[in-house]
N, CA, C and O atoms as a MOPAC input file, in Angstrom:
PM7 MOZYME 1SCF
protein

 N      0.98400 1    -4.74600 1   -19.77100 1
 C     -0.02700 1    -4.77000 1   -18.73500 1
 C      0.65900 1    -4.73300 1   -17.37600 1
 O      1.40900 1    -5.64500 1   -17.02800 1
 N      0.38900 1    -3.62700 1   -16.57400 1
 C      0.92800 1    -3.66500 1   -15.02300 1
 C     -0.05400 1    -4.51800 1   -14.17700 1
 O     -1.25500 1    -4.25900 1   -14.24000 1
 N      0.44300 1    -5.61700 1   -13.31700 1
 C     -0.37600 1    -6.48900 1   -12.66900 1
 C      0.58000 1    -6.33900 1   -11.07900 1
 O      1.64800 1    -6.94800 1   -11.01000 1
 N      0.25900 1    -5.78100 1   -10.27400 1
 C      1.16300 1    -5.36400 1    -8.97700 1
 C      0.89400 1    -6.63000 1    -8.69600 1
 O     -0.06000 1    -7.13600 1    -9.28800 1
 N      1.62300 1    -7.40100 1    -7.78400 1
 C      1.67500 1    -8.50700 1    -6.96500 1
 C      2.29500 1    -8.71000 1    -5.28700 1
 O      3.43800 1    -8.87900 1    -4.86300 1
 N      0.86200 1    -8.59400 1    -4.55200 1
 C      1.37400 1    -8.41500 1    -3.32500 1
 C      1.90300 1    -9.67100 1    -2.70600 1
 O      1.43300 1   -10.70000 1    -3.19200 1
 N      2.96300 1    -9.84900 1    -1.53700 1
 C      3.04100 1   -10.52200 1    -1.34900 1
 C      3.36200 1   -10.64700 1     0.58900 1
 O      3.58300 1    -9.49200 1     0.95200 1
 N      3.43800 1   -11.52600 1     1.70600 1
 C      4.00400 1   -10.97900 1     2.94500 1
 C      3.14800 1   -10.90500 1     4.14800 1
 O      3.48700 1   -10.68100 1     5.31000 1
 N      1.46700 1   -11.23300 1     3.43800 1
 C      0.59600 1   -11.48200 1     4.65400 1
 C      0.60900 1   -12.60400 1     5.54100 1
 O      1.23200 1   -13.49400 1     4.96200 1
 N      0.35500 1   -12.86200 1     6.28100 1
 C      0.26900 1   -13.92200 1     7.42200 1
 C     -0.67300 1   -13.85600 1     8.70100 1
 O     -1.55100 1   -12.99500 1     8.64400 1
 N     -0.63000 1   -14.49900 1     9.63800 1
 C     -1.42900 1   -14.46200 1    10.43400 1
 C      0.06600 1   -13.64700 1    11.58900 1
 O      1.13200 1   -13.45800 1    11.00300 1
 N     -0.02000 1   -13.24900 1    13.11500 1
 C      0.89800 1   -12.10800 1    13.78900 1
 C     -0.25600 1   -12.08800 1    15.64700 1
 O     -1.39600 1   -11.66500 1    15.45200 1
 N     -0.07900 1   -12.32300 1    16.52700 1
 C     -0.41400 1   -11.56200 1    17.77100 1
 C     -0.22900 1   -10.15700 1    17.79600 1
 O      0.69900 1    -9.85200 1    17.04700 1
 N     -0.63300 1    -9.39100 1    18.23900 1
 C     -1.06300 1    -8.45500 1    18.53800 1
 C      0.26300 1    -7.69100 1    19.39500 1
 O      0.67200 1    -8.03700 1    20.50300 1
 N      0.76600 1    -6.63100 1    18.60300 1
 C      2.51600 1    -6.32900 1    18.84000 1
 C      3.17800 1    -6.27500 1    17.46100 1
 O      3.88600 1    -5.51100 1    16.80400 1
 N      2.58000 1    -7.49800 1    17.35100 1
 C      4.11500 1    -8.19100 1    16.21600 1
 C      4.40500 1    -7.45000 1    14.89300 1
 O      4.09200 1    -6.28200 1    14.66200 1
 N      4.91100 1    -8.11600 1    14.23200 1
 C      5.01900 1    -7.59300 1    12.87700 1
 C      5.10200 1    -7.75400 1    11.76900 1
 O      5.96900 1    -8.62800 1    11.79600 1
 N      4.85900 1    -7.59200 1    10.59300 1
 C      4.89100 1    -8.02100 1     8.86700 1
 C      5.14500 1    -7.37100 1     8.20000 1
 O      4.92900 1    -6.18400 1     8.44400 1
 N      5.63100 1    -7.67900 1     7.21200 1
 C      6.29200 1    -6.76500 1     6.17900 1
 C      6.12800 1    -7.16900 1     4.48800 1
 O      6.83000 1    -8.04700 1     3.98700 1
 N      4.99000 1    -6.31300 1     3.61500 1
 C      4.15300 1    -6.44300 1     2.80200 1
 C      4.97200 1    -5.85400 1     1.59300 1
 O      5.41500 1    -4.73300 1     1.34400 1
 N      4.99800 1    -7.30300 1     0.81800 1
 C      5.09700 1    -6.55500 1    -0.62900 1
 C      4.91600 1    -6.36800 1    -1.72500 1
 O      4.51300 1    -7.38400 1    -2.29100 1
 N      5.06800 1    -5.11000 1    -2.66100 1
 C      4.36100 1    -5.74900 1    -3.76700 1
 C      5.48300 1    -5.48400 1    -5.24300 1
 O      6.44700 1    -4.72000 1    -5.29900 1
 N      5.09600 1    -6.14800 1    -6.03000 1
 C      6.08000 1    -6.34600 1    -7.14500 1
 C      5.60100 1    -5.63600 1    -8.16500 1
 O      4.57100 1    -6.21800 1    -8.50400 1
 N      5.76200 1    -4.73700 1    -8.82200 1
 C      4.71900 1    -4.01400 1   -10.48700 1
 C      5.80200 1    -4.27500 1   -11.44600 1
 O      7.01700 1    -4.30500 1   -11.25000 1
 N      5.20300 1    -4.43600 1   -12.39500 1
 C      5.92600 1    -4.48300 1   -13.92200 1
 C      5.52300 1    -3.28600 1   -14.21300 1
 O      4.54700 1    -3.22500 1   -14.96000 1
 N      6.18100 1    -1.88800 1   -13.68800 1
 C      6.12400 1    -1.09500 1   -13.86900 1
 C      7.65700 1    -0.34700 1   -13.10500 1
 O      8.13800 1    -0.65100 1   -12.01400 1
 N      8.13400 1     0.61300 1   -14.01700 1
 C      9.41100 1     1.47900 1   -13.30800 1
 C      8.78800 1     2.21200 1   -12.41200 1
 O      7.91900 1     3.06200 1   -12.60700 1
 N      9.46900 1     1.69700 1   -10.97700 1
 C      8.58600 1     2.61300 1    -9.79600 1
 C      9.42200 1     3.59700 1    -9.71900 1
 O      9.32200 1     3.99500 1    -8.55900 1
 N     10.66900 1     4.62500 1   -10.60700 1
 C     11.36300 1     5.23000 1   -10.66400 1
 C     10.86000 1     6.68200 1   -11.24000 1
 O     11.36300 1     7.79700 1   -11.09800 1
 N     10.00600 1     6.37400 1   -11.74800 1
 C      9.34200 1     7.44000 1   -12.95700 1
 C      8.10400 1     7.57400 1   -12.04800 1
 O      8.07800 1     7.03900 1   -10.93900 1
 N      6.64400 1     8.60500 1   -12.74600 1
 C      6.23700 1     9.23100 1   -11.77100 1
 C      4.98400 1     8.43400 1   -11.79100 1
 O      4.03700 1     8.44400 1   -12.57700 1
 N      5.24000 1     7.70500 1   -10.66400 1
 C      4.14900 1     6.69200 1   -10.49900 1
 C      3.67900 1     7.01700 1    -8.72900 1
 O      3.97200 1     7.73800 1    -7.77500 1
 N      2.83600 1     6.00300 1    -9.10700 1
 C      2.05300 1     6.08400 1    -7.33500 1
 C      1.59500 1     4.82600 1    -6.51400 1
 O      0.47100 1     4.32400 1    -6.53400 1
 N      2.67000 1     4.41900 1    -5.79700 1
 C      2.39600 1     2.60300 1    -5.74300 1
 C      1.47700 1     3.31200 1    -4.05800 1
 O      1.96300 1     4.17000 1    -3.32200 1
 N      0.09400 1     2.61100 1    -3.85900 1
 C     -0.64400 1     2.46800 1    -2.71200 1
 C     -1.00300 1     1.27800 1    -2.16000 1
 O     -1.25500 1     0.34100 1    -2.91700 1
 N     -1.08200 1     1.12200 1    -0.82600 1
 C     -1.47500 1     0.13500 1     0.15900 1
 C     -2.83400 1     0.69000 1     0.15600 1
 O     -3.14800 1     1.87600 1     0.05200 1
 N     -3.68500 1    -0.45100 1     0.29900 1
 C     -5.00300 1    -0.45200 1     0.79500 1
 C     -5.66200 1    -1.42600 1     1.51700 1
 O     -5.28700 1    -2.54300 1     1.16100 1
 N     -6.66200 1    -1.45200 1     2.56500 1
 C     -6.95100 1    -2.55900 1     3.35200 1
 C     -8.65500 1    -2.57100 1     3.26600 1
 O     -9.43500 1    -1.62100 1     3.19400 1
 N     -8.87800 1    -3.86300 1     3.30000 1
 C    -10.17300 1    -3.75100 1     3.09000 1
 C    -11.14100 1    -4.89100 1     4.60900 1
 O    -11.60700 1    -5.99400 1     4.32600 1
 N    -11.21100 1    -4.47700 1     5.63100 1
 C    -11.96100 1    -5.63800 1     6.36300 1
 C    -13.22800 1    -5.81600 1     5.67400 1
 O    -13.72800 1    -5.21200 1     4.72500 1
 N    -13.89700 1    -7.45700 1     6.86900 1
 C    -14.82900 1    -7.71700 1     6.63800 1
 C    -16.09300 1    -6.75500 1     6.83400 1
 O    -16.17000 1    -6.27100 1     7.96300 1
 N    -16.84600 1    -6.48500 1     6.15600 1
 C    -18.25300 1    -5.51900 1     6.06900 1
 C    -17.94200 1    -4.00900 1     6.57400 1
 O    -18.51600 1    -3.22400 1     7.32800 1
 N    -16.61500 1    -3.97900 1     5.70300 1
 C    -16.29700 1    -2.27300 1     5.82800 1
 C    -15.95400 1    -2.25400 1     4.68800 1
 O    -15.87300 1    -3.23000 1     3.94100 1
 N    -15.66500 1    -0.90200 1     4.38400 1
 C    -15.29400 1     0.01900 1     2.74800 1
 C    -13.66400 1    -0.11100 1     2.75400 1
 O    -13.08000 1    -0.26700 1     3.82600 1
 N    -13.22000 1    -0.06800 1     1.98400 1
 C    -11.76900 1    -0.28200 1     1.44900 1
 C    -11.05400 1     1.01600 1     1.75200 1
 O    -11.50200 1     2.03400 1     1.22400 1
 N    -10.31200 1     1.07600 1     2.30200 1
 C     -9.42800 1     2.84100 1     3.08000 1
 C     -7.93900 1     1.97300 1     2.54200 1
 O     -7.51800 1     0.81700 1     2.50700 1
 N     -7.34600 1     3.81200 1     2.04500 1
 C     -5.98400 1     3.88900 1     1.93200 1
 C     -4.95500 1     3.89800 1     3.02600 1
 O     -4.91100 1     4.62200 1     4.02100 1
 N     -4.28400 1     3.11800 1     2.71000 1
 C     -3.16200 1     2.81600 1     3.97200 1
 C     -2.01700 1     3.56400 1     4.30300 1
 O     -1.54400 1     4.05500 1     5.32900 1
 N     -1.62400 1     3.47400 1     2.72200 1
 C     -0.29500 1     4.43300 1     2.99700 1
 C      0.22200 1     4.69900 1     1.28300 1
 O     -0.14000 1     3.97600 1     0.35400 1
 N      1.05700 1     5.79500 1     1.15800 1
 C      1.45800 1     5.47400 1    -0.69000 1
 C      2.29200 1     6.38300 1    -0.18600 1
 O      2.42400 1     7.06900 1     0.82700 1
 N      3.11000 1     6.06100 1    -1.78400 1
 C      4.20000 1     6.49400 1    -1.96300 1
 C      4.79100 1     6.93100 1    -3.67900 1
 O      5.21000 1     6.13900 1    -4.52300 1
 N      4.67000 1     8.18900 1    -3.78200 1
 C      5.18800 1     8.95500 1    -5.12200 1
 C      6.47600 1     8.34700 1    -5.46700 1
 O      7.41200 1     8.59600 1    -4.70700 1
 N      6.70000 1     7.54300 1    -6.54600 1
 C      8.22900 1     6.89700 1    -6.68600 1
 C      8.91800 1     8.04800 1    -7.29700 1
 O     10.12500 1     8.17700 1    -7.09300 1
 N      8.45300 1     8.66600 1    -7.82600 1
 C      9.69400 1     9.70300 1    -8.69600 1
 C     10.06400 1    10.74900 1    -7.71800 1
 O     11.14800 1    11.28400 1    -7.95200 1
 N      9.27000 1    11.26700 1    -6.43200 1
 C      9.37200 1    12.17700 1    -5.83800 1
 C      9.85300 1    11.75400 1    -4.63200 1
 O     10.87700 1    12.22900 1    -4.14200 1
 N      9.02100 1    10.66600 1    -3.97200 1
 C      9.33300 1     9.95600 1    -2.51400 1
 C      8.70200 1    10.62200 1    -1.88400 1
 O      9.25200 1    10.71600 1    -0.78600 1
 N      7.32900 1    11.49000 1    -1.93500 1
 C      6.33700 1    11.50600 1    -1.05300 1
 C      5.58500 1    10.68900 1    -0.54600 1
 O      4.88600 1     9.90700 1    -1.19100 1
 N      5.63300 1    10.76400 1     0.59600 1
 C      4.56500 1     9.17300 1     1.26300 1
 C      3.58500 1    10.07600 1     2.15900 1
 O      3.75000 1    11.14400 1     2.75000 1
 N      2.58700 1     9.27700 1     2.02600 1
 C      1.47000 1     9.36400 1     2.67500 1
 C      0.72000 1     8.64300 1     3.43900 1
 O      0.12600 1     7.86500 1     2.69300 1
 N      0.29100 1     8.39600 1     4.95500 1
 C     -0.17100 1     7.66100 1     5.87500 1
 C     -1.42900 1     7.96500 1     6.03600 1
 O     -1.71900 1     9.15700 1     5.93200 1
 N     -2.26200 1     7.20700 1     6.26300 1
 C     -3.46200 1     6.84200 1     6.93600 1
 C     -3.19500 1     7.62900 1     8.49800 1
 O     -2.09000 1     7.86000 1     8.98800 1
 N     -4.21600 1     7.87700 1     8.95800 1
 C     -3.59700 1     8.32500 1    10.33600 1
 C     -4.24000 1     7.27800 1    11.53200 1
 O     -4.24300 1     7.58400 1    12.72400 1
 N     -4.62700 1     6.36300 1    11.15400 1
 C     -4.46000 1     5.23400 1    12.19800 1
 C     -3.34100 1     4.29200 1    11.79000 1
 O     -3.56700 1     3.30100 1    12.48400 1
 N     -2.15300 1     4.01100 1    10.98500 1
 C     -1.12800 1     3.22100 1    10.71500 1
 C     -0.03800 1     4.63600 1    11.20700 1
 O      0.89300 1     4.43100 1    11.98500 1
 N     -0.26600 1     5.78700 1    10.73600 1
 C      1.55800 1     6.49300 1    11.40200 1
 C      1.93100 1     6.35100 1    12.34800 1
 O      1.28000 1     6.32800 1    13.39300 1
 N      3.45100 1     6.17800 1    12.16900 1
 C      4.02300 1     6.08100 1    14.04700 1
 C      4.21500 1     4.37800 1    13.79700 1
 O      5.28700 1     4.10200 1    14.33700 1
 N      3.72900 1     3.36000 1    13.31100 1
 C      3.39900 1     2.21300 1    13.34200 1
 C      3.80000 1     1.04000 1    12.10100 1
 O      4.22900 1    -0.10800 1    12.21700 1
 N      3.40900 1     1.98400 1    10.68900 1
 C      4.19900 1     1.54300 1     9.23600 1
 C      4.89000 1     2.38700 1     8.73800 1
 O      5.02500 1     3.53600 1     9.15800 1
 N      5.24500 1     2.05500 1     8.08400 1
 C      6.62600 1     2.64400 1     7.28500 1
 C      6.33100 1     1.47800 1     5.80300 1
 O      6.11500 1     0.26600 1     5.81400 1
 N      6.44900 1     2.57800 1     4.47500 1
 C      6.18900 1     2.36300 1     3.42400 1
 C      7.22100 1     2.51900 1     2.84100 1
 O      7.72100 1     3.57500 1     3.23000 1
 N      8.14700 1     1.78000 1     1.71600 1
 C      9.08900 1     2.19100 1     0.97100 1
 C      9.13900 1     1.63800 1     0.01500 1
 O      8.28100 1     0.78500 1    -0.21300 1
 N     10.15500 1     1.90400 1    -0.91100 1
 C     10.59800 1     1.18900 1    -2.16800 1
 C     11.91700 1     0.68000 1    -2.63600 1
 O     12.99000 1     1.16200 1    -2.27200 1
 N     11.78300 1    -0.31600 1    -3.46000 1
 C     13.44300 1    -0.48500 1    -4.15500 1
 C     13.20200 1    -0.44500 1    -5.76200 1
 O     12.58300 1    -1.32000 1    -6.36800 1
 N     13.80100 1     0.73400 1    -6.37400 1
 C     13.72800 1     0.94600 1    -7.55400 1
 C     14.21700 1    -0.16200 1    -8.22100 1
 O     13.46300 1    -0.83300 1    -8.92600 1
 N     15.39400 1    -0.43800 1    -8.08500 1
 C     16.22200 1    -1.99800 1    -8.87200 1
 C     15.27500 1    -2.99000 1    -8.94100 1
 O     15.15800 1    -3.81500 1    -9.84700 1
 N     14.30600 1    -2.83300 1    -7.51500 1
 C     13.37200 1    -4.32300 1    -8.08900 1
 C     11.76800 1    -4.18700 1    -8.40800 1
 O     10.89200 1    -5.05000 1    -8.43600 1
 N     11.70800 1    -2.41500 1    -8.69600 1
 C     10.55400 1    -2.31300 1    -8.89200 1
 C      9.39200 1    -2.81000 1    -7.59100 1
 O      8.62400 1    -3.75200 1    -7.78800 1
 N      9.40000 1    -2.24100 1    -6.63000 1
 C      9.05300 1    -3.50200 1    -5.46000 1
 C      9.09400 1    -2.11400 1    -4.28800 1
 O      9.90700 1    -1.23300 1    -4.00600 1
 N      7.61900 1    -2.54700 1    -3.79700 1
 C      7.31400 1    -1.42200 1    -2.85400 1
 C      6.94600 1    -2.18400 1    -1.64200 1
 O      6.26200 1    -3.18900 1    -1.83600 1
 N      7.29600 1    -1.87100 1    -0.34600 1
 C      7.01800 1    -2.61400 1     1.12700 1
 C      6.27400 1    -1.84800 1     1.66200 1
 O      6.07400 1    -0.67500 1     1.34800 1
 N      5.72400 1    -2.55000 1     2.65700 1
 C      5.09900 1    -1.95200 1     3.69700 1
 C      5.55100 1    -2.66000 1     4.90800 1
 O      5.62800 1    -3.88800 1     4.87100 1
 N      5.80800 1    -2.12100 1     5.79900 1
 C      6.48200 1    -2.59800 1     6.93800 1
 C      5.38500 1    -1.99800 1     7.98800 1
 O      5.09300 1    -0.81900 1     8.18800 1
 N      4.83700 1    -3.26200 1     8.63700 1
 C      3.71200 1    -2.88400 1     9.59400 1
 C      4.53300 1    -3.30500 1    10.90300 1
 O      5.03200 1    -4.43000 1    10.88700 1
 N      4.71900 1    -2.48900 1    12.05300 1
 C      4.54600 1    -2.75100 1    13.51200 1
 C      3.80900 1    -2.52600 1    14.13300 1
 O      2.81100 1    -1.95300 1    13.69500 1
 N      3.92500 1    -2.86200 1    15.47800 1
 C      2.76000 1    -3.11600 1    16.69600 1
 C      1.66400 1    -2.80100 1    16.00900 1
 O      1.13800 1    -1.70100 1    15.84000 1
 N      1.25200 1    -4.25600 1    15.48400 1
 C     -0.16500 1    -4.52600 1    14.71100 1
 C     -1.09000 1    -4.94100 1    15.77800 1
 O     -0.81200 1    -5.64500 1    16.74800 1
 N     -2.42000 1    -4.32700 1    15.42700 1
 C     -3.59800 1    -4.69200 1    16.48000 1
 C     -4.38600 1    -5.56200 1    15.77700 1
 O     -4.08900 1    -5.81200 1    14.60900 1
 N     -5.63300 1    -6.21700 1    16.44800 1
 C     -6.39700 1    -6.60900 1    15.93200 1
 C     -6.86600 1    -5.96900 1    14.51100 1
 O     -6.74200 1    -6.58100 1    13.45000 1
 N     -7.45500 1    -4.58200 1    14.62400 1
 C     -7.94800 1    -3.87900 1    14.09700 1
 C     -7.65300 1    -3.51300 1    12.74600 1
 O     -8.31900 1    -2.91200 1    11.90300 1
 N     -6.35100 1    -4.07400 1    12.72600 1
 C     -5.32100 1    -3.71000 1    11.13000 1
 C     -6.13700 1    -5.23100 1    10.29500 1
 O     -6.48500 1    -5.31100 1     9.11700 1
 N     -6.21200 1    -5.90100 1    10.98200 1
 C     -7.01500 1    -7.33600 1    10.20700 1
 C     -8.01900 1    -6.87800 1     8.89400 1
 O     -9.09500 1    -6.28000 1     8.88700 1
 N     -7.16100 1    -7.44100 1     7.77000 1
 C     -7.78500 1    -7.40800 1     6.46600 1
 C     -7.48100 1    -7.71700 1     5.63300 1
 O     -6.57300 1    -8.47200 1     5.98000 1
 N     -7.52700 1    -7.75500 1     4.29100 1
 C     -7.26300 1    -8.20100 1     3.20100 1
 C     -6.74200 1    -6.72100 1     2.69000 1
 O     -7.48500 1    -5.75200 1     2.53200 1
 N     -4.89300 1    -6.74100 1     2.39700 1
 C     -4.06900 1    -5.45700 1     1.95100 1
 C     -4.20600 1    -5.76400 1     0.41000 1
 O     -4.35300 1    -6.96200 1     0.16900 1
 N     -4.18400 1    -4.83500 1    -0.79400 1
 C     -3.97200 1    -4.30500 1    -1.32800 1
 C     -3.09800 1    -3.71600 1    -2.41300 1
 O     -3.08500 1    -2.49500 1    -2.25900 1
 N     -2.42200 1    -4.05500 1    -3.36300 1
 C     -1.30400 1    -2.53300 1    -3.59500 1
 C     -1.85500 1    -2.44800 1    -4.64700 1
 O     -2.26500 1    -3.41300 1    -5.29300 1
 N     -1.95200 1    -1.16100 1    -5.00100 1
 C     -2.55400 1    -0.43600 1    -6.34600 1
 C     -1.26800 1     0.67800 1    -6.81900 1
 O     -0.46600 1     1.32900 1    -6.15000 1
 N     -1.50900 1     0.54200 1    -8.34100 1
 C     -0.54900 1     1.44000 1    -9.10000 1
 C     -1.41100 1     2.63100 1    -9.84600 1
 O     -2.21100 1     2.34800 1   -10.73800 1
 N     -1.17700 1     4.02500 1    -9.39600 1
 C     -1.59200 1     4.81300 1    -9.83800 1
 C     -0.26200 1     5.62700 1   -10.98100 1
 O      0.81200 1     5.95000 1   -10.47400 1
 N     -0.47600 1     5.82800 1   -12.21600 1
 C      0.52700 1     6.15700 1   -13.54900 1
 C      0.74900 1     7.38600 1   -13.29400 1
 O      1.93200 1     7.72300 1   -13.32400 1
 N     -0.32000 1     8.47400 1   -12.95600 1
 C     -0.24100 1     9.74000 1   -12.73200 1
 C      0.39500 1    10.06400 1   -11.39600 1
 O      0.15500 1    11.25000 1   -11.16600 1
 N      1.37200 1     9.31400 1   -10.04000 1
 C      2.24200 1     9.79400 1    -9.25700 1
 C      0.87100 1    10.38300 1    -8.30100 1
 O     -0.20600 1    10.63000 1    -8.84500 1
 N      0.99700 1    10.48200 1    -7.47000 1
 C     -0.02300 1    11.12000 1    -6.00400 1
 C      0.24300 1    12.04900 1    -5.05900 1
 O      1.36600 1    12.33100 1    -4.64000 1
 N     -0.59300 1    12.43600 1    -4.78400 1
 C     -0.50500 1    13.73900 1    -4.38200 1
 C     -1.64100 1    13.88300 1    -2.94000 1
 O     -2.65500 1    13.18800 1    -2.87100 1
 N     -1.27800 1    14.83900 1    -1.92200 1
 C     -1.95500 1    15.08000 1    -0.12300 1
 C     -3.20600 1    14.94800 1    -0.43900 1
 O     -3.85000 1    14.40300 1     0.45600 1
 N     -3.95000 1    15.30200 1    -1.58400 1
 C     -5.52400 1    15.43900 1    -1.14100 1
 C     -6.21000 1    13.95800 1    -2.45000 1
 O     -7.40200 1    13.94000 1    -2.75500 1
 N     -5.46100 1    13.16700 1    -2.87600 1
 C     -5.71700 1    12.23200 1    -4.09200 1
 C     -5.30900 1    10.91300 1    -3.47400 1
 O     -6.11200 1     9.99800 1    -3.65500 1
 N     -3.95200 1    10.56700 1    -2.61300 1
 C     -3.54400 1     9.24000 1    -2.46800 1
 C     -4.55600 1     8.22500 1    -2.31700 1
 O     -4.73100 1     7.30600 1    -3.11700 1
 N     -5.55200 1     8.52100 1    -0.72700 1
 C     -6.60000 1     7.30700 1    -0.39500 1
 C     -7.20900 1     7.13600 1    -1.52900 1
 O     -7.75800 1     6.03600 1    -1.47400 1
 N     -7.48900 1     7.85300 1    -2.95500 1
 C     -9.16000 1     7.68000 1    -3.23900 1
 C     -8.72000 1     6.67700 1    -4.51700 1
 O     -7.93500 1     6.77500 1    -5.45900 1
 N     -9.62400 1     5.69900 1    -4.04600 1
 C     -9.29700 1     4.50000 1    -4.57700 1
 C     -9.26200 1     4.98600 1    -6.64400 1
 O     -8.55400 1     4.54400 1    -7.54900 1
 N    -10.23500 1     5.90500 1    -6.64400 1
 C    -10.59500 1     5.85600 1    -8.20700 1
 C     -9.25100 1     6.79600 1    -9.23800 1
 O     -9.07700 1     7.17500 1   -10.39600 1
 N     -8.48300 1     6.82000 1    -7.78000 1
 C     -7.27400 1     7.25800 1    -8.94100 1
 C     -6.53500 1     6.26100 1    -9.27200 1
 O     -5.58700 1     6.46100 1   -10.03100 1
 N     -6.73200 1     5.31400 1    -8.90800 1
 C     -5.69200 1     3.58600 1    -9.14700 1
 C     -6.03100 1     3.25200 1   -10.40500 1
 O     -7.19300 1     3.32100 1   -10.80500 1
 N     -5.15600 1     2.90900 1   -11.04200 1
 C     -5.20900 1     2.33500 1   -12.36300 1
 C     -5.23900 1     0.51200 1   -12.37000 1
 O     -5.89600 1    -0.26000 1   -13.06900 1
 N     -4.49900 1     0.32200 1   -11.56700 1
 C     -3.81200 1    -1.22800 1   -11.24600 1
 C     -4.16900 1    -1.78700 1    -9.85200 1
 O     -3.71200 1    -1.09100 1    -8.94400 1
 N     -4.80500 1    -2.76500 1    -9.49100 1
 C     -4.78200 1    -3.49400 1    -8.69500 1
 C     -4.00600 1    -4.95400 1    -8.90900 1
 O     -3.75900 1    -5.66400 1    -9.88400 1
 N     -3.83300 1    -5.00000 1    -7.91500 1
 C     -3.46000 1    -6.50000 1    -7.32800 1
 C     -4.42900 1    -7.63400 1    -6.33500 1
 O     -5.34600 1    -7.28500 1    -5.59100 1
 N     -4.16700 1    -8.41200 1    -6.45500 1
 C     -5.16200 1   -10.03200 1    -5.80800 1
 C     -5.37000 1    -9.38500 1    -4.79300 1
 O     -6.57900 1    -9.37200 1    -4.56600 1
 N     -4.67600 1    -8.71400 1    -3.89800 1
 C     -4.65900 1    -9.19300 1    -2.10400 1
 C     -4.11100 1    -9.93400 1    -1.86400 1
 O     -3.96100 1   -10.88700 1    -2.62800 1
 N     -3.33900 1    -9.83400 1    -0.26100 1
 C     -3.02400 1   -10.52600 1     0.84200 1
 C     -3.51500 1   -10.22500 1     1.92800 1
 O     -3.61000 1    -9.19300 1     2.59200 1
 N     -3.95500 1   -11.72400 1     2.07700 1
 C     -4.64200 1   -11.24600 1     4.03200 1
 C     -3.91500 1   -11.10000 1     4.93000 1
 O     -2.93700 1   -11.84200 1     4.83600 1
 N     -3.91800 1   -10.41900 1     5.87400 1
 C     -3.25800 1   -10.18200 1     7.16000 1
 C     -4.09600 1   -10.25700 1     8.32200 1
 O     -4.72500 1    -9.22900 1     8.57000 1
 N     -4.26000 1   -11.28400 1     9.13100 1
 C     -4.59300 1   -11.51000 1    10.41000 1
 C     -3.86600 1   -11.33700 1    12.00700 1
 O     -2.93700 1   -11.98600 1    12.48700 1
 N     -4.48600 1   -10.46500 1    12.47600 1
 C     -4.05200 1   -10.10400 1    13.61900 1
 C     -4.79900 1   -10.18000 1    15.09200 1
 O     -5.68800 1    -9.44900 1    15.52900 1
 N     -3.97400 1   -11.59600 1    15.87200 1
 C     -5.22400 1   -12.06600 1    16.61900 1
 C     -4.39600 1   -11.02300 1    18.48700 1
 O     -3.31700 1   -10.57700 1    18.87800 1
 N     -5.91200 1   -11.17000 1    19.00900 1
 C     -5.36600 1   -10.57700 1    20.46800 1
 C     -5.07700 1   -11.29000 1    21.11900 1
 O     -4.65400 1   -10.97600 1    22.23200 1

């Protein structure tokens, strides 16, 4: 059973920075698809950012580029997200989902290709 486990949220002013991660019992080496997702209060759940482990295609949201940076460490199975100059607006409950089938430009955001979720971590970002 793959159970991703995020970990790295906190509360941050407005600038600052965090750095999100998540753990799968899964080889993120082979052709998998580890995704960030954020979900605020009384909005729909949007893709953040992912990343093809066998290939190393990543994919951004286009309100986080310029701003996160998504990566991986194969040895620990373990995918980051590295958020800077966080705004209010990033405030939510993140995400990481494991998609088996690897991702692709027009598939990453959509949540119904995820196979695996994880709990969440909140991330608060005050002004």
């Amino acid at each position: 059973q793959v159970q991703p486990v995020e970990s790295g949220g906190g509360s941050v002013q407005a600038g600052g920075s965090l750095r999100l991660s998540c753990a799968a019992s899964v080889n993120t080496d082979n052709r998998r698809c580890m995704g960030w997702f954020r979900q605020a209060p009384g909005k729909e759940r949007e893709g953040v950012a992912a990343i093809h482990t066998g290939r190393g295609w990543i994919y951004y949201a286009g309100s986080v580029k310029g701003r996160f940076t998504i990566s991986q460490d194969n040895a620990k199975n373990t995918v980051y997200l590295q958020m800077n100059s966080l705004k209010p607006e990033d405030t939510a409950m993140y995400y990481c989902a494991v998609d088996l089938d690897g991702c692709y430009s027009g598939t990453w955001s959509k949540e119904y290709e995820y196979h695996y979720w994880g709990q969440g971590t909140q991330v608060t970002v005050s002004s």
